[in-house]
Amino acid sequence: MFFISVIKQYERAVIFRLGRYAGTRGPGLVILIPFIDRGVRVDMRERVLDEPAQSSITQDNALVDIDYVVYMRVVDAEAAVINVQDFTRAVRNLATTTLRSVIGDITVEEVLSQRDRINMVLQQKLAAETVRWGVEVKAVEIREITPQHDIQQAMTRLLTADRTKRALITESEGDRQAAINRAEGAKQASILEAEGAREAQILRAEGSRQAAILNAEGFAMGLDRIYQVAERVDANTMGLQYLEMMKQLGQGASTKWIIPMDLSAMAGPIGEALSGFGRNGNGPAAAEPAREQSAG
């Protein structure tokens, strides 16, 4: 006579024959010999251990309540049955002690701000310990962290002070940036003003230079014109101009005359000019008898 058992897809049957491990069966039909074989069903599906909130003390002696869940599944039915009496309770107790150990190594501020890191550390520690039970810990998730009331008030004051500090820093940073922008604007304005003054000075200097060049060119052209005219003036004409000048001086009311030093040099040309007029019979003829009378 045999005993027939149906093992479902997500189950495995650990068979003991006369108290000794005889193998793992399933899924499907499993035939057992009454009074000789004994089978233990093991659920291989992933399960969730929803633990109640656990009280833990942080490194800075703050008491916090932590609510968390553990995701696990059996990967070795033989080890889950033979190596531990109740793997579910064993994983639950190990998770509680590991959580308290991890929380005791960090401060309350780190507990509140480093939840992901705590989850990862818990999962790694549990996975390393539960592998001998044929259990794989997939993940550990902290759902809620509740500090004591006085810790909550202190954290609230700390958060308020931190927000105020950040607001003041942001405001001062804005004022500093505004001052920098104003100074930069004034600097650019000064640079532009200096560049404008420099350009204006350059333009004025360029205008003065061009005017000086034009004046010099005009003066040179005038001198050249005078030189050209002077080249066409002969000695007779120059002598007559001296006589005309002396005539104008004689008609003046001044009693002092300034006679050029080279007036004697002009005597020759003046005489030649007068001689020329005499040969033409226009005036020098009268001048010559006058010269003889003054000689007698």
JSON list of C-alpha atoms in Angstrom, two decimals, residues 51-158:
[
{"chain": "A", "resi": 51, "resn": "GLU", "atom": "CA", "xyz": [7.52, 43.09, 10.76]},
{"chain": "A", "resi": 52, "resn": "PRO", "atom": "CA", "xyz": [6.08, 45.39, 13.42]},
{"chain": "A", "resi": 53, "resn": "ALA", "atom": "CA", "xyz": [7.98, 48.58, 14.21]},
{"chain": "A", "resi": 54, "resn": "GLN", "atom": "CA", "xyz": [11.21, 47.88, 16.05]},
{"chain": "A", "resi": 55, "resn": "SER", "atom": "CA", "xyz": [12.71, 50.27, 18.61]},
{"chain": "A", "resi": 56, "resn": "SER", "atom": "CA", "xyz": [16.40, 50.95, 18.11]},
{"chain": "A", "resi": 57, "resn": "ILE", "atom": "CA", "xyz": [18.95, 53.24, 19.75]},
{"chain": "A", "resi": 58, "resn": "THR", "atom": "CA", "xyz": [21.24, 55.28, 17.51]},
{"chain": "A", "resi": 59, "resn": "GLN", "atom": "CA", "xyz": [24.90, 56.05, 18.08]},
{"chain": "A", "resi": 60, "resn": "ASP", "atom": "CA", "xyz": [23.99, 59.37, 19.73]},
{"chain": "A", "resi": 61, "resn": "ASN", "atom": "CA", "xyz": [21.53, 57.64, 22.12]},
{"chain": "A", "resi": 62, "resn": "ALA", "atom": "CA", "xyz": [18.35, 58.65, 20.30]},
{"chain": "A", "resi": 63, "resn": "LEU", "atom": "CA", "xyz": [15.45, 56.20, 20.34]},
{"chain": "A", "resi": 64, "resn": "VAL", "atom": "CA", "xyz": [13.72, 55.61, 17.00]},
{"chain": "A", "resi": 65, "resn": "ASP", "atom": "CA", "xyz": [10.98, 53.24, 15.87]},
{"chain": "A", "resi": 66, "resn": "ILE", "atom": "CA", "xyz": [11.57, 51.63, 12.47]},
{"chain": "A", "resi": 67, "resn": "ASP", "atom": "CA", "xyz": [8.93, 49.84, 10.43]},
{"chain": "A", "resi": 68, "resn": "TYR", "atom": "CA", "xyz": [10.36, 47.61, 7.71]},
{"chain": "A", "resi": 69, "resn": "VAL", "atom": "CA", "xyz": [9.63, 44.59, 5.48]},
{"chain": "A", "resi": 70, "resn": "VAL", "atom": "CA", "xyz": [11.83, 41.73, 4.26]},
{"chain": "A", "resi": 71, "resn": "TYR", "atom": "CA", "xyz": [11.44, 40.07, 0.85]},
{"chain": "A", "resi": 72, "resn": "MET", "atom": "CA", "xyz": [12.74, 36.48, 0.79]},
{"chain": "A", "resi": 73, "resn": "ARG", "atom": "CA", "xyz": [12.28, 33.11, -0.89]},
{"chain": "A", "resi": 74, "resn": "VAL", "atom": "CA", "xyz": [13.55, 29.55, -0.48]},
{"chain": "A", "resi": 75, "resn": "VAL", "atom": "CA", "xyz": [16.07, 28.48, -3.09]},
{"chain": "A", "resi": 76, "resn": "ASP", "atom": "CA", "xyz": [17.18, 25.19, -1.48]},
{"chain": "A", "resi": 77, "resn": "ALA", "atom": "CA", "xyz": [14.35, 23.16, 0.05]},
{"chain": "A", "resi": 78, "resn": "GLU", "atom": "CA", "xyz": [16.70, 20.59, 1.57]},
{"chain": "A", "resi": 79, "resn": "ALA", "atom": "CA", "xyz": [18.70, 23.24, 3.49]},
{"chain": "A", "resi": 80, "resn": "ALA", "atom": "CA", "xyz": [15.54, 25.08, 4.54]},
{"chain": "A", "resi": 81, "resn": "VAL", "atom": "CA", "xyz": [14.24, 21.89, 6.18]},
{"chain": "A", "resi": 82, "resn": "ILE", "atom": "CA", "xyz": [17.41, 20.26, 7.48]},
{"chain": "A", "resi": 83, "resn": "ASN", "atom": "CA", "xyz": [19.63, 23.23, 8.50]},
{"chain": "A", "resi": 84, "resn": "VAL", "atom": "CA", "xyz": [17.07, 25.28, 10.44]},
{"chain": "A", "resi": 85, "resn": "GLN", "atom": "CA", "xyz": [13.98, 24.39, 12.38]},
{"chain": "A", "resi": 86, "resn": "ASP", "atom": "CA", "xyz": [11.85, 27.34, 11.23]},
{"chain": "A", "resi": 87, "resn": "PHE", "atom": "CA", "xyz": [13.54, 29.42, 8.55]},
{"chain": "A", "resi": 88, "resn": "THR", "atom": "CA", "xyz": [10.81, 32.09, 8.58]},
{"chain": "A", "resi": 89, "resn": "ARG", "atom": "CA", "xyz": [11.20, 32.82, 12.27]},
{"chain": "A", "resi": 90, "resn": "ALA", "atom": "CA", "xyz": [14.97, 32.60, 11.93]},
{"chain": "A", "resi": 91, "resn": "VAL", "atom": "CA", "xyz": [15.02, 35.23, 9.18]},
{"chain": "A", "resi": 92, "resn": "ARG", "atom": "CA", "xyz": [12.66, 37.47, 11.19]},
{"chain": "A", "resi": 93, "resn": "ASN", "atom": "CA", "xyz": [14.82, 37.36, 14.31]},
{"chain": "A", "resi": 94, "resn": "LEU", "atom": "CA", "xyz": [18.02, 37.84, 12.31]},
{"chain": "A", "resi": 95, "resn": "ALA", "atom": "CA", "xyz": [16.52, 40.89, 10.57]},
{"chain": "A", "resi": 96, "resn": "THR", "atom": "CA", "xyz": [15.58, 42.46, 13.92]},
{"chain": "A", "resi": 97, "resn": "THR", "atom": "CA", "xyz": [19.02, 42.03, 15.47]},
{"chain": "A", "resi": 98, "resn": "THR", "atom": "CA", "xyz": [20.81, 43.14, 12.30]},
{"chain": "A", "resi": 99, "resn": "LEU", "atom": "CA", "xyz": [18.65, 46.26, 12.10]},
{"chain": "A", "resi": 100, "resn": "ARG", "atom": "CA", "xyz": [19.47, 47.25, 15.67]},
{"chain": "A", "resi": 101, "resn": "SER", "atom": "CA", "xyz": [23.16, 46.64, 15.02]},
{"chain": "A", "resi": 102, "resn": "VAL", "atom": "CA", "xyz": [23.18, 48.83, 11.91]},
{"chain": "A", "resi": 103, "resn": "ILE", "atom": "CA", "xyz": [21.18, 51.63, 13.56]},
{"chain": "A", "resi": 104, "resn": "GLY", "atom": "CA", "xyz": [23.48, 51.60, 16.59]},
{"chain": "A", "resi": 105, "resn": "ASP", "atom": "CA", "xyz": [26.47, 52.47, 14.40]},
{"chain": "A", "resi": 106, "resn": "ILE", "atom": "CA", "xyz": [25.03, 55.70, 12.96]},
{"chain": "A", "resi": 107, "resn": "THR", "atom": "CA", "xyz": [23.50, 58.92, 14.31]},
{"chain": "A", "resi": 108, "resn": "VAL", "atom": "CA", "xyz": [19.83, 59.82, 14.25]},
{"chain": "A", "resi": 109, "resn": "GLU", "atom": "CA", "xyz": [20.48, 62.38, 11.51]},
{"chain": "A", "resi": 110, "resn": "GLU", "atom": "CA", "xyz": [22.06, 59.68, 9.34]},
{"chain": "A", "resi": 111, "resn": "VAL", "atom": "CA", "xyz": [19.14, 57.34, 10.09]},
{"chain": "A", "resi": 112, "resn": "LEU", "atom": "CA", "xyz": [16.72, 59.94, 8.79]},
{"chain": "A", "resi": 113, "resn": "SER", "atom": "CA", "xyz": [18.78, 60.91, 5.75]},
{"chain": "A", "resi": 114, "resn": "GLN", "atom": "CA", "xyz": [20.38, 57.62, 4.64]},
{"chain": "A", "resi": 115, "resn": "ARG", "atom": "CA", "xyz": [17.45, 55.24, 4.34]},
{"chain": "A", "resi": 116, "resn": "ASP", "atom": "CA", "xyz": [18.63, 53.72, 1.06]},
{"chain": "A", "resi": 117, "resn": "ARG", "atom": "CA", "xyz": [22.06, 52.99, 2.50]},
{"chain": "A", "resi": 118, "resn": "ILE", "atom": "CA", "xyz": [20.49, 51.28, 5.54]},
{"chain": "A", "resi": 119, "resn": "ASN", "atom": "CA", "xyz": [18.32, 49.14, 3.25]},
{"chain": "A", "resi": 120, "resn": "MET", "atom": "CA", "xyz": [21.34, 48.02, 1.25]},
{"chain": "A", "resi": 121, "resn": "VAL", "atom": "CA", "xyz": [23.43, 47.20, 4.33]},
{"chain": "A", "resi": 122, "resn": "LEU", "atom": "CA", "xyz": [20.59, 45.18, 5.87]},
{"chain": "A", "resi": 123, "resn": "GLN", "atom": "CA", "xyz": [20.03, 43.21, 2.66]},
{"chain": "A", "resi": 124, "resn": "GLN", "atom": "CA", "xyz": [23.72, 42.37, 2.31]},
{"chain": "A", "resi": 125, "resn": "LYS", "atom": "CA", "xyz": [24.09, 41.25, 5.92]},
{"chain": "A", "resi": 126, "resn": "LEU", "atom": "CA", "xyz": [20.94, 39.11, 5.87]},
{"chain": "A", "resi": 127, "resn": "ALA", "atom": "CA", "xyz": [21.83, 37.52, 2.54]},
{"chain": "A", "resi": 128, "resn": "ALA", "atom": "CA", "xyz": [25.24, 36.52, 3.85]},
{"chain": "A", "resi": 129, "resn": "GLU", "atom": "CA", "xyz": [23.71, 34.80, 6.91]},
{"chain": "A", "resi": 130, "resn": "THR", "atom": "CA", "xyz": [20.63, 33.14, 5.40]},
{"chain": "A", "resi": 131, "resn": "VAL", "atom": "CA", "xyz": [22.38, 31.40, 2.50]},
{"chain": "A", "resi": 132, "resn": "ARG", "atom": "CA", "xyz": [23.14, 28.42, 4.76]},
{"chain": "A", "resi": 133, "resn": "TRP", "atom": "CA", "xyz": [19.42, 28.02, 5.40]},
{"chain": "A", "resi": 134, "resn": "GLY", "atom": "CA", "xyz": [18.67, 27.79, 1.70]},
{"chain": "A", "resi": 135, "resn": "VAL", "atom": "CA", "xyz": [16.96, 31.19, 1.86]},
{"chain": "A", "resi": 136, "resn": "GLU", "atom": "CA", "xyz": [17.66, 34.20, -0.37]},
{"chain": "A", "resi": 137, "resn": "VAL", "atom": "CA", "xyz": [16.87, 37.66, 0.98]},
{"chain": "A", "resi": 138, "resn": "LYS", "atom": "CA", "xyz": [15.87, 39.70, -2.07]},
{"chain": "A", "resi": 139, "resn": "ALA", "atom": "CA", "xyz": [15.47, 43.10, -0.42]},
{"chain": "A", "resi": 140, "resn": "VAL", "atom": "CA", "xyz": [14.86, 44.97, 2.81]},
{"chain": "A", "resi": 141, "resn": "GLU", "atom": "CA", "xyz": [12.73, 48.12, 2.74]},
{"chain": "A", "resi": 142, "resn": "ILE", "atom": "CA", "xyz": [12.29, 50.59, 5.58]},
{"chain": "A", "resi": 143, "resn": "ARG", "atom": "CA", "xyz": [8.78, 51.99, 5.38]},
{"chain": "A", "resi": 144, "resn": "GLU", "atom": "CA", "xyz": [8.78, 54.48, 8.22]},
{"chain": "A", "resi": 145, "resn": "ILE", "atom": "CA", "xyz": [11.17, 55.94, 10.76]},
{"chain": "A", "resi": 146, "resn": "THR", "atom": "CA", "xyz": [9.64, 57.61, 13.81]},
{"chain": "A", "resi": 147, "resn": "PRO", "atom": "CA", "xyz": [11.92, 59.38, 16.30]},
{"chain": "A", "resi": 148, "resn": "GLN", "atom": "CA", "xyz": [10.81, 60.21, 19.83]},
{"chain": "A", "resi": 149, "resn": "HIS", "atom": "CA", "xyz": [8.71, 63.32, 20.34]},
{"chain": "A", "resi": 150, "resn": "ASP", "atom": "CA", "xyz": [11.55, 65.42, 21.73]},
{"chain": "A", "resi": 151, "resn": "ILE", "atom": "CA", "xyz": [13.78, 64.29, 18.87]},
{"chain": "A", "resi": 152, "resn": "GLN", "atom": "CA", "xyz": [11.07, 65.31, 16.40]},
{"chain": "A", "resi": 153, "resn": "GLN", "atom": "CA", "xyz": [10.84, 68.76, 17.97]},
{"chain": "A", "resi": 154, "resn": "ALA", "atom": "CA", "xyz": [14.62, 69.15, 17.87]},
{"chain": "A", "resi": 155, "resn": "MET", "atom": "CA", "xyz": [14.71, 68.03, 14.25]},
{"chain": "A", "resi": 156, "resn": "THR", "atom": "CA", "xyz": [11.93, 70.48, 13.42]},
{"chain": "A", "resi": 157, "resn": "ARG", "atom": "CA", "xyz": [13.88, 73.33, 14.99]},
{"chain": "A", "resi": 158, "resn": "LEU", "atom": "CA", "xyz": [17.00, 72.18, 13.19]}
]
